[in-house]
PDB file of C-alpha atoms and ligand atoms in Angstrom:
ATOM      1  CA  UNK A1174     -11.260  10.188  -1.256  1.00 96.00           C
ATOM      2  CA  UNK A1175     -11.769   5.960  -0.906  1.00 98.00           C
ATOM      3  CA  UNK A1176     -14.667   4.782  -0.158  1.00 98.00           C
ATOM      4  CA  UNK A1177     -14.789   0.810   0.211  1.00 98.00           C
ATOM      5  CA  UNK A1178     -18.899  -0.334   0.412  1.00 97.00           C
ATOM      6  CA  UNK A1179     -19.362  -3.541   1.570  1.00 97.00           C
ATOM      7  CA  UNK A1180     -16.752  -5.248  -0.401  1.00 97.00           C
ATOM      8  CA  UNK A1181     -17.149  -9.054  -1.193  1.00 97.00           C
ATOM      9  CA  UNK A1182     -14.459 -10.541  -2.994  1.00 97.00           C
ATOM     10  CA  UNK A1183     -13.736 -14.192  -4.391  1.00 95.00           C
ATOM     11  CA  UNK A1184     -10.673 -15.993  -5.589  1.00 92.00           C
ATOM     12  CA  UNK A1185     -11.466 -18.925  -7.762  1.00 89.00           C
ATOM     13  CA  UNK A1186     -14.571 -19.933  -5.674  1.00 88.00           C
ATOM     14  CA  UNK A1187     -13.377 -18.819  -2.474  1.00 92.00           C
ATOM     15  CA  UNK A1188     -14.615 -15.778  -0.876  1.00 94.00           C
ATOM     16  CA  UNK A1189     -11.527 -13.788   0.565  1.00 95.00           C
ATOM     17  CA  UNK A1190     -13.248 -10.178   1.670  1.00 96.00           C
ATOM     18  CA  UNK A1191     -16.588 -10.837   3.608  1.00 95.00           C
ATOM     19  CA  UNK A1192     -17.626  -7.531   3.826  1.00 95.00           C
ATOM     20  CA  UNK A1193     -15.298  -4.619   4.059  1.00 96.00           C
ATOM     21  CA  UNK A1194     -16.185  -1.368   5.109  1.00 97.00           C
ATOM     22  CA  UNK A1195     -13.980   2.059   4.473  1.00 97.00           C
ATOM     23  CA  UNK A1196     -13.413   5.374   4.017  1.00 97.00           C
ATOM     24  CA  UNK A1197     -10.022   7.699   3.634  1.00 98.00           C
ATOM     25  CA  UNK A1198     -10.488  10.782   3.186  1.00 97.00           C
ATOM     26  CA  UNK A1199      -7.816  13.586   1.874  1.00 97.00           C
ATOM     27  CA  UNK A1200      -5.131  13.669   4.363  1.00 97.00           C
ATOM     28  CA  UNK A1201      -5.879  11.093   6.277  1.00 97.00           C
ATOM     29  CA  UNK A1202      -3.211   8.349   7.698  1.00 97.00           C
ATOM     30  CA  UNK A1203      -5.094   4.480   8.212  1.00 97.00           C
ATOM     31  CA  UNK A1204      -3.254   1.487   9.243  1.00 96.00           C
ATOM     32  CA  UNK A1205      -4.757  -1.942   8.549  1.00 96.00           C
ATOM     33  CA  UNK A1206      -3.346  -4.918  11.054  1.00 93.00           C
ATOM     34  CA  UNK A1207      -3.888  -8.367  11.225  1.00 90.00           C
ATOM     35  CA  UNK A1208      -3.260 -12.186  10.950  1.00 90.00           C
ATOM     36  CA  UNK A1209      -1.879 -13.868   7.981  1.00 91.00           C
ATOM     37  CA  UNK A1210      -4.231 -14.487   5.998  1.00 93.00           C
ATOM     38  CA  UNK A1211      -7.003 -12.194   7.281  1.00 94.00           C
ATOM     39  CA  UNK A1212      -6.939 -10.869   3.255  1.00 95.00           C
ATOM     40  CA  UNK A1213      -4.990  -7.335   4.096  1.00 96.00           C
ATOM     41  CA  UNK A1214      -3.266  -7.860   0.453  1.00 95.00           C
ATOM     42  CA  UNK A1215      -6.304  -8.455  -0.993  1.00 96.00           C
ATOM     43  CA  UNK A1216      -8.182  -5.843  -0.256  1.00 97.00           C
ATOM     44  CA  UNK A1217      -4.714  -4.068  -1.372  1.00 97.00           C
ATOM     45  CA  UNK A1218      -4.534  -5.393  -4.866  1.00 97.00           C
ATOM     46  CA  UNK A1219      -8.752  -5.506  -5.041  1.00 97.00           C
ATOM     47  CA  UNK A1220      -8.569  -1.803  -4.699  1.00 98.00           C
ATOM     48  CA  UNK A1221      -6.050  -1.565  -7.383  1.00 97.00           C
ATOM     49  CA  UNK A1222      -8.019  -3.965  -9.907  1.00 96.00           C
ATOM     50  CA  UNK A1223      -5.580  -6.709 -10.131  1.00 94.00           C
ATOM     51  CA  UNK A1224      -7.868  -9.423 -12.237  1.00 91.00           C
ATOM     52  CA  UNK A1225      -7.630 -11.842  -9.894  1.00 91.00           C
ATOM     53  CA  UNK A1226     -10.198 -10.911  -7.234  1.00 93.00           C
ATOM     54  CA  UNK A1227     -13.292 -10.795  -8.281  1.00 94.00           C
ATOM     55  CA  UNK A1228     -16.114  -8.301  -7.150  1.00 96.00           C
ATOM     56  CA  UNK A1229     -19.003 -10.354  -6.113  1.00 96.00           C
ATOM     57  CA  UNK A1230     -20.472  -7.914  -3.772  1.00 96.00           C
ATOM     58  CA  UNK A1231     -20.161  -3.923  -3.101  1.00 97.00           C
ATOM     59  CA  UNK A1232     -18.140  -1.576  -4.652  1.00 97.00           C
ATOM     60  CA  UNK A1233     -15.192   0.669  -4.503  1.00 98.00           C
ATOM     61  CA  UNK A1234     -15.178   4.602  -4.630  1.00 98.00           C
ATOM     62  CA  UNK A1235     -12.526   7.061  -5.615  1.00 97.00           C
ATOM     63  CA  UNK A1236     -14.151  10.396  -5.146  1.00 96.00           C
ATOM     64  CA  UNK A1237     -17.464   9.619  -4.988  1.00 96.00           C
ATOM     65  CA  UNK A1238     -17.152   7.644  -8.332  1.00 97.00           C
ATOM     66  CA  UNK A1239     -17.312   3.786  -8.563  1.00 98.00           C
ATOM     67  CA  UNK A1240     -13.675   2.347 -10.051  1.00 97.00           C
ATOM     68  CA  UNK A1241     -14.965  -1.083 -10.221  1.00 97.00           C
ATOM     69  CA  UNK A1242     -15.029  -1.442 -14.154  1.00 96.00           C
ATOM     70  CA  UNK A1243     -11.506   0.515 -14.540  1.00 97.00           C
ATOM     71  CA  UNK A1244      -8.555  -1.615 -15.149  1.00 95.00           C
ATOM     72  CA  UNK A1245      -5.355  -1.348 -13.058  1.00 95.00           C
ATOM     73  CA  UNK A1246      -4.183   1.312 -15.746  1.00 93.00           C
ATOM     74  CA  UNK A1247      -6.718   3.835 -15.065  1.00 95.00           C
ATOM     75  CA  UNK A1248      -7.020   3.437 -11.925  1.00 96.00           C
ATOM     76  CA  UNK A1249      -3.375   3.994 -11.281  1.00 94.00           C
ATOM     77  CA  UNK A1250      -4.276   7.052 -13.818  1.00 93.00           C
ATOM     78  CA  UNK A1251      -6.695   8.422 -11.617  1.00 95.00           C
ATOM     79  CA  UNK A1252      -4.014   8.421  -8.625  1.00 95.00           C
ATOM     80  CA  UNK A1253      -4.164   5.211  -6.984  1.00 97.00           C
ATOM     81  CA  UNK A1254      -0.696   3.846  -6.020  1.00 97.00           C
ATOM     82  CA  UNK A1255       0.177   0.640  -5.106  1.00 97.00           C
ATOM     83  CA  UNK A1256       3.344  -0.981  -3.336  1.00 97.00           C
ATOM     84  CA  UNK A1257       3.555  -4.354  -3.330  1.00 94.00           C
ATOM     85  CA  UNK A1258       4.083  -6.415  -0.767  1.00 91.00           C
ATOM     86  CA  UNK A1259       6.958  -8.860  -2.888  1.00 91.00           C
ATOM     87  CA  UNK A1260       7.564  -6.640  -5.304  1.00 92.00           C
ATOM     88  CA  UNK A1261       8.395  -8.601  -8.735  1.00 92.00           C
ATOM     89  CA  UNK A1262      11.532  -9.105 -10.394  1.00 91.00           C
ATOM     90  CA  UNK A1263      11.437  -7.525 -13.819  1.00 93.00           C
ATOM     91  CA  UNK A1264      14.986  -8.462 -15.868  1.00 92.00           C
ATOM     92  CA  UNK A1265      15.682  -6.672 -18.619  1.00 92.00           C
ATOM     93  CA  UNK A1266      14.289  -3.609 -17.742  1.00 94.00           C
ATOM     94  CA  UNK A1267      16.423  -1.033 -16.192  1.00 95.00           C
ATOM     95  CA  UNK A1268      14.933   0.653 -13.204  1.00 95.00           C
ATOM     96  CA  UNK A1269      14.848   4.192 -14.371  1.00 93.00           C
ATOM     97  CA  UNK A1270      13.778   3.112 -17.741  1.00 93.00           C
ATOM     98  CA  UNK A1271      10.702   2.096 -15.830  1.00 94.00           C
ATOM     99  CA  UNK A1272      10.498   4.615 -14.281  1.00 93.00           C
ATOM    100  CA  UNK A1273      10.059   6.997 -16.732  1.00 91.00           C
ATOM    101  CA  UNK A1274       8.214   5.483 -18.566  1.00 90.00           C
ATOM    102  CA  UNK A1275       5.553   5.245 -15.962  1.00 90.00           C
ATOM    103  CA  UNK A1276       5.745   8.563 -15.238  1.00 88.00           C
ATOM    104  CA  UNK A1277       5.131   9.386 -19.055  1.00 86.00           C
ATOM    105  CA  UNK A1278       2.225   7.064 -19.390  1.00 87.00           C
ATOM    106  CA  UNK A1279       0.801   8.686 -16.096  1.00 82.00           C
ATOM    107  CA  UNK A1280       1.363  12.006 -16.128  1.00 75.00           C
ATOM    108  CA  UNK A1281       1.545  15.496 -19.024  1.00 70.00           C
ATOM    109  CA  UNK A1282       4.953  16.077 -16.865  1.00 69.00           C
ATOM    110  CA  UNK A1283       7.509  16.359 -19.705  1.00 72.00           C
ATOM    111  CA  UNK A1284      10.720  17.081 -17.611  1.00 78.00           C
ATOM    112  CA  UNK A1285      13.218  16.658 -19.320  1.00 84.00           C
ATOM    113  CA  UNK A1286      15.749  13.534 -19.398  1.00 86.00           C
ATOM    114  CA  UNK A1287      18.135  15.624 -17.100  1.00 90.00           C
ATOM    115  CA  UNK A1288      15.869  16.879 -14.862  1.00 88.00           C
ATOM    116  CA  UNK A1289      14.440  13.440 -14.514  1.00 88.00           C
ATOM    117  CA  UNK A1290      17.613  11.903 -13.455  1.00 90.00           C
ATOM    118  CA  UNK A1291      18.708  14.846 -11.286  1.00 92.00           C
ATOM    119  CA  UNK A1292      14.972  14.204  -9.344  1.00 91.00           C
ATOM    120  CA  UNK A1293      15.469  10.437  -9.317  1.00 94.00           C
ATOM    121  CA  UNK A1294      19.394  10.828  -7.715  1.00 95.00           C
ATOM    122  CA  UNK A1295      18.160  13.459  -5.533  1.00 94.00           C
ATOM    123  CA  UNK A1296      15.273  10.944  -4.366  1.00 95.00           C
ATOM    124  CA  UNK A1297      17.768   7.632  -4.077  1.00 95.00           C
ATOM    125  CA  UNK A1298      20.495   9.766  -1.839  1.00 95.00           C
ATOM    126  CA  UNK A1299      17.560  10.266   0.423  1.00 94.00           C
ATOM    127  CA  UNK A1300      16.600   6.807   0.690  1.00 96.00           C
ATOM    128  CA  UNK A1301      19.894   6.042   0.957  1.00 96.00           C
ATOM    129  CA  UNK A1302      20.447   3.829  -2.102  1.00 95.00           C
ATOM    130  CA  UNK A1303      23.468   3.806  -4.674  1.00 94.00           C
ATOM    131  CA  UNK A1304      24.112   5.851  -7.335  1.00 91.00           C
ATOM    132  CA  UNK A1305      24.006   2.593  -9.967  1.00 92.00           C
ATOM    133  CA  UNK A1306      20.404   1.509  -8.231  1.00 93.00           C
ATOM    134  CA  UNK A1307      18.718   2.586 -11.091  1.00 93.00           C
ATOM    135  CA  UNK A1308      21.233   1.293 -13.669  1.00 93.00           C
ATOM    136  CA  UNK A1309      19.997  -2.290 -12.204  1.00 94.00           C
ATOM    137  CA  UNK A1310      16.900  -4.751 -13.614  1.00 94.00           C
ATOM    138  CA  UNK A1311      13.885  -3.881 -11.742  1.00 95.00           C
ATOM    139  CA  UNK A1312      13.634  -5.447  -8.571  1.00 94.00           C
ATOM    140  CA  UNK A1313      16.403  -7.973  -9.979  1.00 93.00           C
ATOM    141  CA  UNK A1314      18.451  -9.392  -7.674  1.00 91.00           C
ATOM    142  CA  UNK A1315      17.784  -6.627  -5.026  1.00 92.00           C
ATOM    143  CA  UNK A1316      17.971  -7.097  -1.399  1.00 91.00           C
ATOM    144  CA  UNK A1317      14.869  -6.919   1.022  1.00 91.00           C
ATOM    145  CA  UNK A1318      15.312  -3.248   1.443  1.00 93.00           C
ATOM    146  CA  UNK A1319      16.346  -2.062  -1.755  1.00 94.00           C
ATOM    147  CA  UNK A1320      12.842  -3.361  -3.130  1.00 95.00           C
ATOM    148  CA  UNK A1321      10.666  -1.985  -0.792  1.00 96.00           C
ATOM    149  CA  UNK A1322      12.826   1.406  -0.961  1.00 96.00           C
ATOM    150  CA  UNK A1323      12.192   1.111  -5.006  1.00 96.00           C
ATOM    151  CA  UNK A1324       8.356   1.254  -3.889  1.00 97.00           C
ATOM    152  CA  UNK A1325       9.037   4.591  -2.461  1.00 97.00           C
ATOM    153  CA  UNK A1326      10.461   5.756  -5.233  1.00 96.00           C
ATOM    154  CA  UNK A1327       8.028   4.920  -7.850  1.00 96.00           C
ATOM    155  CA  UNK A1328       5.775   6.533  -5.095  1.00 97.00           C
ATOM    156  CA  UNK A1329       7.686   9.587  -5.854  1.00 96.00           C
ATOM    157  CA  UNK A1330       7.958   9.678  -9.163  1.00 93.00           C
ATOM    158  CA  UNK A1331       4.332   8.792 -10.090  1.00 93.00           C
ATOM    159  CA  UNK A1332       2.614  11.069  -7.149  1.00 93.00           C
ATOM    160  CA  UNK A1333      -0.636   9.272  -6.262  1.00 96.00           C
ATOM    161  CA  UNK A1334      -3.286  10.902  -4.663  1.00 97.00           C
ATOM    162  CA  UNK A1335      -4.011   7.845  -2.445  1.00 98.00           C
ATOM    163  CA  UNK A1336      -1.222   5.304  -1.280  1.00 98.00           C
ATOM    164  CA  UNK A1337      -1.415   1.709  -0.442  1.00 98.00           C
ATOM    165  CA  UNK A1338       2.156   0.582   1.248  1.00 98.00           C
ATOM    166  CA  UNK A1339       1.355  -3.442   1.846  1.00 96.00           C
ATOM    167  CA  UNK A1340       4.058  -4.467   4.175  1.00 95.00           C
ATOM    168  CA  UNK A1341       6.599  -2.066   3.244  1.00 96.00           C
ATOM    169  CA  UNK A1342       8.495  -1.951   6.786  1.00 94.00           C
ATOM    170  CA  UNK A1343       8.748  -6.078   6.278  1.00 91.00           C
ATOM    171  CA  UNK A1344      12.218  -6.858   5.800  1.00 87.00           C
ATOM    172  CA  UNK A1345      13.521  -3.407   6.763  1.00 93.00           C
ATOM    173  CA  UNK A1346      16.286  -3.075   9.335  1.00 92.00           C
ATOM    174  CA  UNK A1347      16.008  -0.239  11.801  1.00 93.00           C
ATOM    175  CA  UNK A1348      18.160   2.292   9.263  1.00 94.00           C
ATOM    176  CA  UNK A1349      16.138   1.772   6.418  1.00 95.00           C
ATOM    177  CA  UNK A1350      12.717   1.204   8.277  1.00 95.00           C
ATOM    178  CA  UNK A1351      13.232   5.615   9.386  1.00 95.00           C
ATOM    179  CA  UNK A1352      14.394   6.278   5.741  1.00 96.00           C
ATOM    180  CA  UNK A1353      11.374   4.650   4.695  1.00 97.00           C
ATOM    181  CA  UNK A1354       9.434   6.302   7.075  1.00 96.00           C
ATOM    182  CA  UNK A1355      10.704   9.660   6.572  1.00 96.00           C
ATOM    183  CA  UNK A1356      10.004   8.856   2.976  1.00 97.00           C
ATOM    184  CA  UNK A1357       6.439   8.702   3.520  1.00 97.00           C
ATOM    185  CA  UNK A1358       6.356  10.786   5.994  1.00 96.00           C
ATOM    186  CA  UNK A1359       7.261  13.909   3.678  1.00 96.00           C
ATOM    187  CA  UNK A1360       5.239  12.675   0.847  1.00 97.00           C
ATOM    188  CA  UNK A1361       1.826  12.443   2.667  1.00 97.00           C
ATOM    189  CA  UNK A1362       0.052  16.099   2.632  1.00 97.00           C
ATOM    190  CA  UNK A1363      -3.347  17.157   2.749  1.00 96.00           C
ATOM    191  CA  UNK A1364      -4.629  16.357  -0.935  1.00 96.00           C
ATOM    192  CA  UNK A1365      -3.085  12.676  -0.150  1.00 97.00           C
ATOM    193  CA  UNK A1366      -4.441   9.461   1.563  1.00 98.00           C
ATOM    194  CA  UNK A1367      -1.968   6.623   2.522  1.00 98.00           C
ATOM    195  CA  UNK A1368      -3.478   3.253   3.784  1.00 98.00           C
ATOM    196  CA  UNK A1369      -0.776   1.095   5.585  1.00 97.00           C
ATOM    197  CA  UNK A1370      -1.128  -2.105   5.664  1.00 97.00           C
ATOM    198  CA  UNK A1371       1.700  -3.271   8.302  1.00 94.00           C
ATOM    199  CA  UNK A1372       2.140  -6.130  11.487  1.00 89.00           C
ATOM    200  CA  UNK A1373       4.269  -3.798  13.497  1.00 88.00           C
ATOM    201  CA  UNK A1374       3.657  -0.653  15.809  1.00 86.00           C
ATOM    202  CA  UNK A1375       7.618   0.700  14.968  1.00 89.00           C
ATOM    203  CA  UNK A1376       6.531   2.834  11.565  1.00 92.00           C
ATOM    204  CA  UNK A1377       3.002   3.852  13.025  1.00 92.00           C
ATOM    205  CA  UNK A1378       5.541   5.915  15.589  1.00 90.00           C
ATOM    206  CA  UNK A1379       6.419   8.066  12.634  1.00 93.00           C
ATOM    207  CA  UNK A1380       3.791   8.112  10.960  1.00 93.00           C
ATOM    208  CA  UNK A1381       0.884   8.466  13.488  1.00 93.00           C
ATOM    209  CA  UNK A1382      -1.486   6.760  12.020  1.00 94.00           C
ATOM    210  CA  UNK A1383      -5.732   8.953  12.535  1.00 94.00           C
ATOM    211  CA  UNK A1384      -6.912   4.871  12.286  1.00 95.00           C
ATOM    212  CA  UNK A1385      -5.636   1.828  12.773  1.00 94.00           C
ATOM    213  CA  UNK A1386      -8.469  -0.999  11.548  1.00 95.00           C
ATOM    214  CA  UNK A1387      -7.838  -4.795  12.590  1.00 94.00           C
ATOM    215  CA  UNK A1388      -8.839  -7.166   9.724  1.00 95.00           C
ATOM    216  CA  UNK A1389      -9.516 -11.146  10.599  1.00 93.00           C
ATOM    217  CA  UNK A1390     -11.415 -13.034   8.631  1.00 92.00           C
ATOM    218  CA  UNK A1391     -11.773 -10.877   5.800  1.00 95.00           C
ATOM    219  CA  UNK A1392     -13.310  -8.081   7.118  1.00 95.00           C
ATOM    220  CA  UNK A1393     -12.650  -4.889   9.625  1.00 95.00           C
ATOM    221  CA  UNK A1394     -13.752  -6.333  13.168  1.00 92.00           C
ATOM    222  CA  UNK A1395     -12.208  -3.106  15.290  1.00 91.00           C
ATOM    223  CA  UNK A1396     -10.780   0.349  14.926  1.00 93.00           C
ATOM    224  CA  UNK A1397      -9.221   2.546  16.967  1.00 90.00           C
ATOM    225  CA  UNK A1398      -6.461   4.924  16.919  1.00 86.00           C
ATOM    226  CA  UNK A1399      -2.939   4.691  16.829  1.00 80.00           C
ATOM    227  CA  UNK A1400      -2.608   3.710  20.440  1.00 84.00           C
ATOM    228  CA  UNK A1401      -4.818   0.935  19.195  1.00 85.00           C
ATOM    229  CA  UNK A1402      -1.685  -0.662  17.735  1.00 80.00           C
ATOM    230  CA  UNK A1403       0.355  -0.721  20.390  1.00 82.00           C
ATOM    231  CA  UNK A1404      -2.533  -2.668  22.301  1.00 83.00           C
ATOM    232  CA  UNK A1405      -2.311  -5.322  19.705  1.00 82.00           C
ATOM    233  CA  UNK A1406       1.511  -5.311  18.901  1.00 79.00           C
ATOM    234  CA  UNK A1407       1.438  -6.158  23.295  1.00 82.00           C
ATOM    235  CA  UNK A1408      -1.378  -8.762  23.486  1.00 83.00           C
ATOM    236  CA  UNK A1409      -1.661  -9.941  19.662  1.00 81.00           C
ATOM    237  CA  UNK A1410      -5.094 -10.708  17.275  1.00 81.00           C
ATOM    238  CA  UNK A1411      -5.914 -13.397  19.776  1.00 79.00           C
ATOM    239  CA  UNK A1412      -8.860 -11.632  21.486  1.00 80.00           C
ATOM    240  CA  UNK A1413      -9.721 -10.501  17.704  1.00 78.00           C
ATOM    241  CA  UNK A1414     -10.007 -13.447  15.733  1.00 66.00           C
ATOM    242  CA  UNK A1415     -12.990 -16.043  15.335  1.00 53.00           C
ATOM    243  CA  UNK A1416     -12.396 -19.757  16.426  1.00 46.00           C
ATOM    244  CA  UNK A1417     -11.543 -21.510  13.351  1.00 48.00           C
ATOM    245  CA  UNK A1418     -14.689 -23.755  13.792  1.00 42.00           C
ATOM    246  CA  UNK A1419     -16.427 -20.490  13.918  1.00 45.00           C
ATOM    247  CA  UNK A1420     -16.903 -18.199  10.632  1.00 52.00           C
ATOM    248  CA  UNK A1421     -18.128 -14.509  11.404  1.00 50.00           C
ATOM    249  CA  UNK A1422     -21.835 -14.228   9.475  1.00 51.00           C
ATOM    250  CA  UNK A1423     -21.563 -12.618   6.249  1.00 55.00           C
ATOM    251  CA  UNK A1424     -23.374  -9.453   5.795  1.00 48.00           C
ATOM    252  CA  UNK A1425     -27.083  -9.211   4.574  1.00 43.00           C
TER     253      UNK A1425
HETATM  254  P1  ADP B2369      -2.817 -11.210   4.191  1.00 62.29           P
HETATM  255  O1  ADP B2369      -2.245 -10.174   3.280  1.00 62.29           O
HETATM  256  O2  ADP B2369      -3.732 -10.648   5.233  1.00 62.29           O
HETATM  257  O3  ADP B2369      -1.766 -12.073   4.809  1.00 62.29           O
HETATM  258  P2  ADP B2369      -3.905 -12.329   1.753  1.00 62.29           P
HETATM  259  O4  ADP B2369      -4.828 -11.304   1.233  1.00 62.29           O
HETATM  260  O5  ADP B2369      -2.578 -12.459   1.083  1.00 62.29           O
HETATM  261  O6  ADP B2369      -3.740 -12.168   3.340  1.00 62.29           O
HETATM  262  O7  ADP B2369      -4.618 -13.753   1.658  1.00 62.29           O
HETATM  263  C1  ADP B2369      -5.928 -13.989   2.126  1.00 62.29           C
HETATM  264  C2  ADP B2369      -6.329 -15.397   1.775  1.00 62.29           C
HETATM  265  O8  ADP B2369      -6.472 -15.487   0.362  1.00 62.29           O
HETATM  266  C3  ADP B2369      -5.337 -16.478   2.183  1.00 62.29           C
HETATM  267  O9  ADP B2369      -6.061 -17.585   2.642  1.00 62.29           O
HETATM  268  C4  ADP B2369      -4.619 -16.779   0.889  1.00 62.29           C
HETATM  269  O10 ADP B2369      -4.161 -18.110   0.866  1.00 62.29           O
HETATM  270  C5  ADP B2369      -5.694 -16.558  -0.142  1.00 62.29           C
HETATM  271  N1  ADP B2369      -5.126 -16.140  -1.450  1.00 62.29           N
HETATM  272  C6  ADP B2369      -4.474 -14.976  -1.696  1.00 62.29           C
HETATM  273  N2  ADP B2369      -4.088 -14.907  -2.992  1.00 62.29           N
HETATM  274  C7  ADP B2369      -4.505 -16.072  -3.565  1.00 62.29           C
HETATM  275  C8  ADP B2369      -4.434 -16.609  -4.880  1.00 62.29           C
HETATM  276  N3  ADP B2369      -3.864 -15.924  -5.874  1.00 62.29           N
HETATM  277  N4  ADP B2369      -4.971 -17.837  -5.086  1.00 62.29           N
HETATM  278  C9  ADP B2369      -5.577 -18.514  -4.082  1.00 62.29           C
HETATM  279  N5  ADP B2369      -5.696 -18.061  -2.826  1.00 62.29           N
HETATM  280  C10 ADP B2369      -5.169 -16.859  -2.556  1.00 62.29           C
HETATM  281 MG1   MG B2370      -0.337  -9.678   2.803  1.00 62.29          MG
END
């Protein structure tokens, strides 16, 4: 389904991804860990489009064809989903307003106004979240969980094909972090690809990850499976990460 070539990307003047190398395909769980830094929400938001990352080098697949000239629009039109690490706080529009109107501009789906709310509620008792969560601003005053548990939900709503999750355990406490998990958990089938970008082991437990990548540096320097994670949860990046005198060679 992905298929990440090589990927260079600068911000400003910087380069942030020195090389990235990937591929999801249909059904398929992957877990990217690693230091601050090490440009995991990069490659997240790269993938998506946002403008700030520029391509320098490589390219980006979505089945088979290159996204790299699509703006964030299309590409979240052609079933790429992204939650974001810090989600932003959006006053003055109400939650489900957003929501439905993302799931208008994305979809033919023309449930009705009732049947959208019944879905939503059904959705946000799961979750565990209030009945008025969706009365609120977006992201607006929310706590740590109830953002990352809006994430979900847009998830939901919207149905990508392929799912970034950038930190979404962060900031969850043990309750929320197996809603969350279940969450995901029932989403993901075989037509859909979730990439997890995460520092701890805990949600890989439900989620069994078929990879788990280690990123330092800007790009992938190891990959294993999901026992892999518990290895570096135990000992850490340290036997993973370059000196900081020493910068790993940038591809040819
Ligand atoms: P991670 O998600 O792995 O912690 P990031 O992708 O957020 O890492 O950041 C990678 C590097 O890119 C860091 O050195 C960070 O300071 C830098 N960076 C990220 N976003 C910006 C930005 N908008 N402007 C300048 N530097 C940035
Ligand atoms: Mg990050």
């Amino acid at each position: 389904m992905l298929i990440v070539k090589n990927l260079h990307t600068k911000i400003n003047s910087t380069e942030i991804l020195r090389g990235i190398n990937l591929e999801i395909k249909a059904g398929e769980i992957h877990a990217i860990m690693g230091p601050n830094g090490s440009g995991k929400s990069t490659l997240a938001k790269t993938i998506m489009g946002h403008h700030n990352f520029k391509v320098t080098k490589g390219n980006i697949f979505l089945n088979k064809k290159s996204i790299l000239n699509d703006k964030v629009c299309e590409r979240a039109g052609k079933g790429i989903f992204l939650a974001f690490q810090h989600p932003r706080e959006i006053s003055g529009i109400k939650f489900s307003t957003f929501l439905r109107t993302a799931q208008k501009a994305k979809s033919d789906k023309t449930s009705s106004v009732i049947d959208f709310n019944k879905e939503v509620k059904d959705k946000m008792k799961d979750l565990h979240l209030s009945p008025e969560f969706t009365d609120r601003a977006v992201n607006t005053g929310f706590s740590g969980g109830e953002k990352k548990k809006g994430e979900i939900l847009q998830m939901q709503i919207l149905e990508p094909k392929l799912v970034i999750l950038d930190e979404i355990d962060s900031g969850l406490d043990i309750d929320a972090l197996k809603q969350v998990a279940k969450a995901i958990k029932e989403y993901h089938n075989e037509n859909t690809a979730i990439l997890i970008i995460t520092h701890y082991q805990r949600i890989l437990e439900y989620l069994h990850p078929d990879y788990v990548h280690v990123m330092t540096n800007g790009k992938i320097i190891k990959s294993g499976n999901k026992d892999f994670a518990k290895e570096l949860e135990k000992n850490g990046y340290a036997n993973y990460v370059a000196p900081t005198s020493y910068k790993l060679p940038a591809t040819s």
